[in-house]
Short mmCIF file of C-alpha atoms in Angstrom, two decimals:
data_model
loop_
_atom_site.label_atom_id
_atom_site.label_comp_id
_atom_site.label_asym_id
_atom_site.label_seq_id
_atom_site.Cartn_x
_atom_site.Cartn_y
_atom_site.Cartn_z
CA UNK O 1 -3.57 -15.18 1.52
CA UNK O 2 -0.27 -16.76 1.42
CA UNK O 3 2.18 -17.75 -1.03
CA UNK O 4 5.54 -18.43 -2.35
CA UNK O 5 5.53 -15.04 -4.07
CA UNK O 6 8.03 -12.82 -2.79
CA UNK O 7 6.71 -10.94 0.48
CA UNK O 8 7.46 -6.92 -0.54
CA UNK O 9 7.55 -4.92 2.91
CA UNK O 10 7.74 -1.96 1.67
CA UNK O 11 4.99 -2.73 -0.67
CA UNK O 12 3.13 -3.29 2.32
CA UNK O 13 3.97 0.07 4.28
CA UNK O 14 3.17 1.92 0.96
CA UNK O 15 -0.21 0.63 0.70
CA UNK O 16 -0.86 1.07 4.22
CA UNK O 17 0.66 4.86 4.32
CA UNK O 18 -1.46 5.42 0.98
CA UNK O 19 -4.62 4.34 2.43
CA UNK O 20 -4.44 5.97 5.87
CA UNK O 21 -3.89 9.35 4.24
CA UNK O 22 -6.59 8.83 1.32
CA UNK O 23 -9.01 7.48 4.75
CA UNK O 24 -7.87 10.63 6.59
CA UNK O 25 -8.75 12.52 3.20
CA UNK O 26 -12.05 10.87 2.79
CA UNK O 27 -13.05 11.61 6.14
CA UNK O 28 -12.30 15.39 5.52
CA UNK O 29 -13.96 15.30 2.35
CA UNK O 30 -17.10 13.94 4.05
CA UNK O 31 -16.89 16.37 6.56
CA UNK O 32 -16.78 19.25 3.95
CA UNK O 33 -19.81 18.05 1.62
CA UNK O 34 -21.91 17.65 5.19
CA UNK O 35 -21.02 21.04 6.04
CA UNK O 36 -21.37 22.93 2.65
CA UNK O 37 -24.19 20.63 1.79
CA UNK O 38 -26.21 20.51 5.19
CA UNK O 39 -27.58 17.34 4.40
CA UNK O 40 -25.35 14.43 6.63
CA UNK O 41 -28.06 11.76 5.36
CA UNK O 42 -27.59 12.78 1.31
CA UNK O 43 -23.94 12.61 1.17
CA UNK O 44 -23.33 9.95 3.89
CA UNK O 45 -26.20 7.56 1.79
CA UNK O 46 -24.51 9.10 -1.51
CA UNK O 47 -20.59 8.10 -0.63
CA UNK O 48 -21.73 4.67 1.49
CA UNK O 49 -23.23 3.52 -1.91
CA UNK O 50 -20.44 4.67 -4.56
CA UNK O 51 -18.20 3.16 -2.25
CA UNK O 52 -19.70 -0.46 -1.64
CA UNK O 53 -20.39 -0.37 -5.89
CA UNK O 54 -16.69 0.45 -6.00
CA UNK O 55 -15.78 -2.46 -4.03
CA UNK O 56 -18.24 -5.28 -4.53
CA UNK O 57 -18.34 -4.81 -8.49
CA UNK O 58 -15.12 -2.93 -9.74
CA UNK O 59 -14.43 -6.45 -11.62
CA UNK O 60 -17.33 -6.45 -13.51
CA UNK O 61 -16.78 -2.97 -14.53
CA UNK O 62 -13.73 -3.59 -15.59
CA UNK O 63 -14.66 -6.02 -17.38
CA UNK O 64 -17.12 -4.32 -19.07
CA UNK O 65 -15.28 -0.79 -19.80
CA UNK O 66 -12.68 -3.36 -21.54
CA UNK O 67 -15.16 -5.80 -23.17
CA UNK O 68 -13.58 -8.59 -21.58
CA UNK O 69 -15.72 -11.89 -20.71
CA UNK O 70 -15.04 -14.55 -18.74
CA UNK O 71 -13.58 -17.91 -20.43
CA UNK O 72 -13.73 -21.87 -19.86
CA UNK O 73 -10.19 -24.15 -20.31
CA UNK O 74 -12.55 -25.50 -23.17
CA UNK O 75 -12.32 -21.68 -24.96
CA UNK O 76 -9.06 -20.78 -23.88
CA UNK O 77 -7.07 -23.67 -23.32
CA UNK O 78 -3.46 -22.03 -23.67
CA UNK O 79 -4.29 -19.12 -21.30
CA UNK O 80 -6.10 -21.66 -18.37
CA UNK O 81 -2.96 -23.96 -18.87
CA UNK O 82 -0.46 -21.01 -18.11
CA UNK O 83 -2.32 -20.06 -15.35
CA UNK O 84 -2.70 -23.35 -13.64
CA UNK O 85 0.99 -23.69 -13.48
CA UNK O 86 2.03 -20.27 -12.17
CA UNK O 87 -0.95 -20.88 -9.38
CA UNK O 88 0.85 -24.31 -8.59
CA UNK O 89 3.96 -23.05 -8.77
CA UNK O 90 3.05 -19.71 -6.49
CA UNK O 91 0.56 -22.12 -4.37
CA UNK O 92 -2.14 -19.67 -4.62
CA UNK O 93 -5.79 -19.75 -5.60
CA UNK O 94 -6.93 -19.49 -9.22
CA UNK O 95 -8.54 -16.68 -10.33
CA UNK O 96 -11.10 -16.07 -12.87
CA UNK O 97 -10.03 -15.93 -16.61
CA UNK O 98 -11.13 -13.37 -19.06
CA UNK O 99 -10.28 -12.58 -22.04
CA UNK O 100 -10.50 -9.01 -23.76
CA UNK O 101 -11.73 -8.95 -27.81
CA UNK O 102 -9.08 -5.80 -28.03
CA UNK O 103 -5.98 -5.57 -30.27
CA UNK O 104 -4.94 -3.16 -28.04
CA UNK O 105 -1.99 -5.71 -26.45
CA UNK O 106 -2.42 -5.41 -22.32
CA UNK O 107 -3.28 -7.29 -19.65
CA UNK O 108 -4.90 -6.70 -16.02
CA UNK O 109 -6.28 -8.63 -12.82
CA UNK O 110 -8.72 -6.89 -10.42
CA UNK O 111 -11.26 -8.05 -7.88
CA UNK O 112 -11.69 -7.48 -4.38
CA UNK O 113 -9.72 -9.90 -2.82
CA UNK O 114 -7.74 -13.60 -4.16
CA UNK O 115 -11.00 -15.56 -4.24
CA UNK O 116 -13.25 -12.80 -6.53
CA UNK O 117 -10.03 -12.05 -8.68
CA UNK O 118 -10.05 -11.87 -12.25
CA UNK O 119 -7.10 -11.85 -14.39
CA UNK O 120 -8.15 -10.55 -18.06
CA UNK O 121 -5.63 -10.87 -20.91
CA UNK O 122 -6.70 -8.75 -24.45
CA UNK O 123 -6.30 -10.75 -27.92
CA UNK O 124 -3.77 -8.27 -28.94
CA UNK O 125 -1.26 -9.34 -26.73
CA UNK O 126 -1.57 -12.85 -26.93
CA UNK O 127 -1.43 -12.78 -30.59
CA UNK O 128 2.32 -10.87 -30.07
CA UNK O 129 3.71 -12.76 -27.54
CA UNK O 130 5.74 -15.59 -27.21
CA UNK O 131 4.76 -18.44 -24.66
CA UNK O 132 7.15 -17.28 -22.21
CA UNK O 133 6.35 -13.73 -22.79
CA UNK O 134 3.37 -14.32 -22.16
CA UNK O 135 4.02 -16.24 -19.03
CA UNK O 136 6.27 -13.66 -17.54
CA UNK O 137 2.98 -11.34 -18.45
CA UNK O 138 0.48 -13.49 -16.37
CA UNK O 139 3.38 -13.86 -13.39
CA UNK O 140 3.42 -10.40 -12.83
CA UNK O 141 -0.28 -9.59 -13.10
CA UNK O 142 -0.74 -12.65 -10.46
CA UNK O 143 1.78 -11.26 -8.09
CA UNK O 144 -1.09 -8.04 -7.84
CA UNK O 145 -3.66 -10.63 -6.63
CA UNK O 146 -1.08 -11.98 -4.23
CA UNK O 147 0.08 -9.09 -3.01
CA UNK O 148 -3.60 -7.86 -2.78
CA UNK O 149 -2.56 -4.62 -3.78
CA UNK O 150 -5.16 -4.81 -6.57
CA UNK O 151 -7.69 -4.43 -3.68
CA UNK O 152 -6.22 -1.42 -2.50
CA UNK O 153 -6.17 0.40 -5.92
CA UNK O 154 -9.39 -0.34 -6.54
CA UNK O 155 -10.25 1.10 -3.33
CA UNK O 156 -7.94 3.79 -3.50
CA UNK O 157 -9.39 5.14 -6.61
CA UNK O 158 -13.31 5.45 -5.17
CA UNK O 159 -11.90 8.60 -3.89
CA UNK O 160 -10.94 10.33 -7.19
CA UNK O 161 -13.43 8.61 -8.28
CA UNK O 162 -16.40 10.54 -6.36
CA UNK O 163 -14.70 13.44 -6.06
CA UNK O 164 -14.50 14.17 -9.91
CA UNK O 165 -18.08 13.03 -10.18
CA UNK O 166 -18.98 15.64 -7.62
CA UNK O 167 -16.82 18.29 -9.88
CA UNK O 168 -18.83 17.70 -12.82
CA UNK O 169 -21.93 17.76 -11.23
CA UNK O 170 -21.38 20.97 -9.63
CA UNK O 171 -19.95 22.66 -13.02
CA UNK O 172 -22.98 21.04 -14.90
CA UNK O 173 -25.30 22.53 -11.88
CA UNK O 174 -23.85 26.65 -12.00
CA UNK O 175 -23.70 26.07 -16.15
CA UNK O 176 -27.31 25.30 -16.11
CA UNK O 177 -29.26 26.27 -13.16
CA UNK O 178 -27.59 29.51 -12.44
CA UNK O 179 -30.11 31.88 -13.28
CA UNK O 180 -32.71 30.19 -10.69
CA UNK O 181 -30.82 30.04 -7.84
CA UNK O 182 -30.22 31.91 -5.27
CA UNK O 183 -26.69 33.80 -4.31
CA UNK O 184 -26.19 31.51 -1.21
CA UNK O 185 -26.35 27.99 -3.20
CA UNK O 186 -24.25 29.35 -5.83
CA UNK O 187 -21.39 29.84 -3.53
CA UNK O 188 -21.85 26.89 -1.55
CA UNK O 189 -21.85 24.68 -4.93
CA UNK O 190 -18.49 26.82 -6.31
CA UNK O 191 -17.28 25.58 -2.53
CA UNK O 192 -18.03 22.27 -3.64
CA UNK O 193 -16.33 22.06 -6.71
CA UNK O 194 -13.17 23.34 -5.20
CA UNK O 195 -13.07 21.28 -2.26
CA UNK O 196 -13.76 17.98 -4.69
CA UNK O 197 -11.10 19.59 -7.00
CA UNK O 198 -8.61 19.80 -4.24
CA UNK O 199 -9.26 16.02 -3.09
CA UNK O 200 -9.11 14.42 -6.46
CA UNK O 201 -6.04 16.29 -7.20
CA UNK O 202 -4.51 14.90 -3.64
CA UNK O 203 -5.87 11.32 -4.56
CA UNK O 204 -4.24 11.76 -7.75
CA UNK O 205 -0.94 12.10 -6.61
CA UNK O 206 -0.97 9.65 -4.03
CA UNK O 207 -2.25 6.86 -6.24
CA UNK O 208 -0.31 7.33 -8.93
CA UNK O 209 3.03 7.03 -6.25
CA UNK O 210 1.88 3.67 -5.31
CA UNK O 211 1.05 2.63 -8.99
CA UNK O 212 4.24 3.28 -10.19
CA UNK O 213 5.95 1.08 -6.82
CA UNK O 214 3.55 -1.88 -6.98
CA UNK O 215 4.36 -1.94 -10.84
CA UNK O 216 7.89 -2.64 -9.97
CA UNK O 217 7.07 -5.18 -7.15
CA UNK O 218 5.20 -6.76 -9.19
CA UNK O 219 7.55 -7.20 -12.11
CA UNK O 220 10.10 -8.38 -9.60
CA UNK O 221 7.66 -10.68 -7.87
CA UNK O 222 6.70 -12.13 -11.06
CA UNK O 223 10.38 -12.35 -12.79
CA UNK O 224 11.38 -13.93 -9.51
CA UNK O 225 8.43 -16.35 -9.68
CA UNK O 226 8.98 -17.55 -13.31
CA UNK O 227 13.20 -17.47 -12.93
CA UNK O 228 13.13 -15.94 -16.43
CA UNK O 229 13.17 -11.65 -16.22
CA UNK O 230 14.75 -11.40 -19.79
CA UNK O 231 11.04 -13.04 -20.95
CA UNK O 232 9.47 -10.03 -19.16
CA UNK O 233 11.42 -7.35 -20.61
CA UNK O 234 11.07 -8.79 -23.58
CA UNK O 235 7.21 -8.73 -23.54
CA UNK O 236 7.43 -4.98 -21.44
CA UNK O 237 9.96 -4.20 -24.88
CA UNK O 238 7.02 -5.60 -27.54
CA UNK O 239 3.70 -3.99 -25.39
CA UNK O 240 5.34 -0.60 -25.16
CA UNK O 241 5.79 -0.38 -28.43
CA UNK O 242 3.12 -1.47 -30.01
CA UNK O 243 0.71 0.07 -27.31
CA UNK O 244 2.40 3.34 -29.35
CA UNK O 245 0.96 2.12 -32.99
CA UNK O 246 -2.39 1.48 -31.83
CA UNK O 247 -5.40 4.22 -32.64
CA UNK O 248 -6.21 7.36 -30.55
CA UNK O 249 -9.49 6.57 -29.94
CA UNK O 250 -9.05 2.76 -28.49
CA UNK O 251 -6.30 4.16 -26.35
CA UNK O 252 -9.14 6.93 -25.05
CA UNK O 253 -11.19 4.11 -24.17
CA UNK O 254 -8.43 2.44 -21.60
CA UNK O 255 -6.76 4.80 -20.51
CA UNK O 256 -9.11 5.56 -17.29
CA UNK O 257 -7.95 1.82 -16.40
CA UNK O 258 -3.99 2.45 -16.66
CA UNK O 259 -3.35 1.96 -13.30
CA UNK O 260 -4.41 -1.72 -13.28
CA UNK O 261 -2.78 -2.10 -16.75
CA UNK O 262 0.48 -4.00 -17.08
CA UNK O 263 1.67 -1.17 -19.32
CA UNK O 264 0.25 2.30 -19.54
CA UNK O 265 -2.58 3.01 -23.04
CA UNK O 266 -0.61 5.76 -24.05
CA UNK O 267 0.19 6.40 -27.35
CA UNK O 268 2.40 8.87 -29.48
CA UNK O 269 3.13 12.83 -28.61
CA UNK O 270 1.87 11.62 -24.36
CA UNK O 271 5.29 12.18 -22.44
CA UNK O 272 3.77 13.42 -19.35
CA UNK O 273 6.16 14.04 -16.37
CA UNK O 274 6.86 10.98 -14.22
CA UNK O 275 4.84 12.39 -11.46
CA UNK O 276 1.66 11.90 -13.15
CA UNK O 277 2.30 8.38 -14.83
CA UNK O 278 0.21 5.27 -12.93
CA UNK O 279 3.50 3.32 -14.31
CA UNK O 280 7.69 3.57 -13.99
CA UNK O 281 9.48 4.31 -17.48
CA UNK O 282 10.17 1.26 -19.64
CA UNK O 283 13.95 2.01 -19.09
CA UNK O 284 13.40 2.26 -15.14
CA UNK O 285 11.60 -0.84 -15.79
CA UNK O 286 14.05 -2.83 -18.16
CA UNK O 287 16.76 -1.61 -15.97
CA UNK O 288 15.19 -3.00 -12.46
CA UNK O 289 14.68 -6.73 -14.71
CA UNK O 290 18.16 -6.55 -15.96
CA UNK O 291 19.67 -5.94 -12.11
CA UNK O 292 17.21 -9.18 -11.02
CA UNK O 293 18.60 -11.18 -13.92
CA UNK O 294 22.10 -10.85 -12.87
CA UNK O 295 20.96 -11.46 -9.53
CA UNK O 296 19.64 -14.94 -11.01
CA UNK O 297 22.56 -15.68 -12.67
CA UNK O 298 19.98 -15.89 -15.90
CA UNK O 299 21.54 -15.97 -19.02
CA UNK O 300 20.36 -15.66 -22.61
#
């Protein structure tokens, strides 16, 4: 798909890098289960299928994990209206509109590709933002449809995905079964569990390193797009904040969806080190939109 968002190369390479070694890693991982398994229909039938769910429904269950629902121009006339002018203005396709009944203020797009993309926007954070906060918002989380890097998380994340499925199954299986089974499947299931261990810890790392880039592509891409950065820090300022005031147990809910958030569900006492964040600081963030506004000449 083409538009007049700004290309990002090394977007690009990163995505391709990232899924050549998670593809190399899945491969491996296959391998391993087939061997330590001995079963090349089971797993091959087993992976296939989490895969093609992964890919062919990930909006709908996103959508669901986040209550969100898809929404006419009739019911949401405000958030359709936005959106029809940064499509025009980006000359892309529209995607889908949803809208989350959360207070918990964030916004995400997902989807396979531009034409099964849905952009979903909580209540929370259009009931904080200002029209051109909310704008710069939508920009950015368009700019991961155009960019299709929302593809490639999605199917970057199967991975981890399957592979911590497989680790709880196997813990689940010694906790419980031990007693009637032999030595030899005991072993091979501990094998399990540490290969699927190692490979969701790998997948881990390497999705989390392209999170945190396309995060900042995409606030450039869409603070480029709308000509107005200071409207994007501005919202980034107000989310980040009040993503901090909002209860433990809504921010449990989200937070397995962080890394198609536009701002991390993390709330008070969660400074984990960079390295495991889906998302760049707010002052890398603030600091990358303040360099593009004086690029832009914007002023106040």
């Amino acid at each position: 798909m083409r538009s007049r968002f700004e290309p990002d190369r090394q977007l690009t390479a990163r995505m391709l890098v990232t899924m050549f070694l998670l593809g190399l890693l899945y491969v491996v991982f296959v391998a391993a289960l087939i061997v330590l398994l001995k079963s090349v229909v089971l797993v091959v039938v087993i992976a296939a299928g989490l895969l093609g769910a992964q890919y062919w429904y990930s909006d709908r269950i996103a959508l669901y994990a986040m209550r969100g629902r898809l929404v006419t121009r009739e019911e949401a006339p405000q958030l359709h209206g936005v959106i029809d002018r940064l499509c025009a203005t980006a000359d892309m396709p529209k995607p889908r509109v949803a809208v989350s009944r959360m207070d918990l203020p964030n916004a995400f797009a997902t989807g396979r590709n531009a034409d099964h993309a849905v952009v979903c926007v909580t209540t929370g954070l259009q009931r904080r933002l200002e029209p051109e906060e909310l704008e710069g918002v939508l920009a950015h989380e368009l700019s991961h449809v155009a960019h299709r890097d929302v593809a490639v998380i999605t199917i970057a994340s199967f991975l981890g995905v399957i592979a911590g499925l497989i680790v709880r199954f196997a813990f689940y299986s010694q906790l419980f079964g031990g007693r009637s089974r032999d030595q030899n499947t005991a072993v091979a299931l501990a094998l399990v569990m540490a290969v699927s261990a190692l490979v969701y810890a790998i997948s881990f790392l390497l999705i989390r390193a392209l999170s945190r880039y396309r995060e900042l592509a995409a606030d450039r891409a869409g603070a480029m797009l709308t000509a107005k950065p200071s409207a994007l820090a501005s919202a980034l300022t107000k989310v980040t904040g009040d993503v901090a005031r909002i209860p433990t147990q809504d921010l449990r809910t989200a937070q397995a969806f962080n890394a198609f958030f536009f701002t991390p569900a993390l709330g008070p006492g969660t400074t984990v080190a960079n390295l495991f964040s889906t998302h760049p600081t707010l002052e890398r963030r603030l600091e990358a939109l303040a360099e593009i506004s004086t690029e832009l000449g914007e002023t106040a």
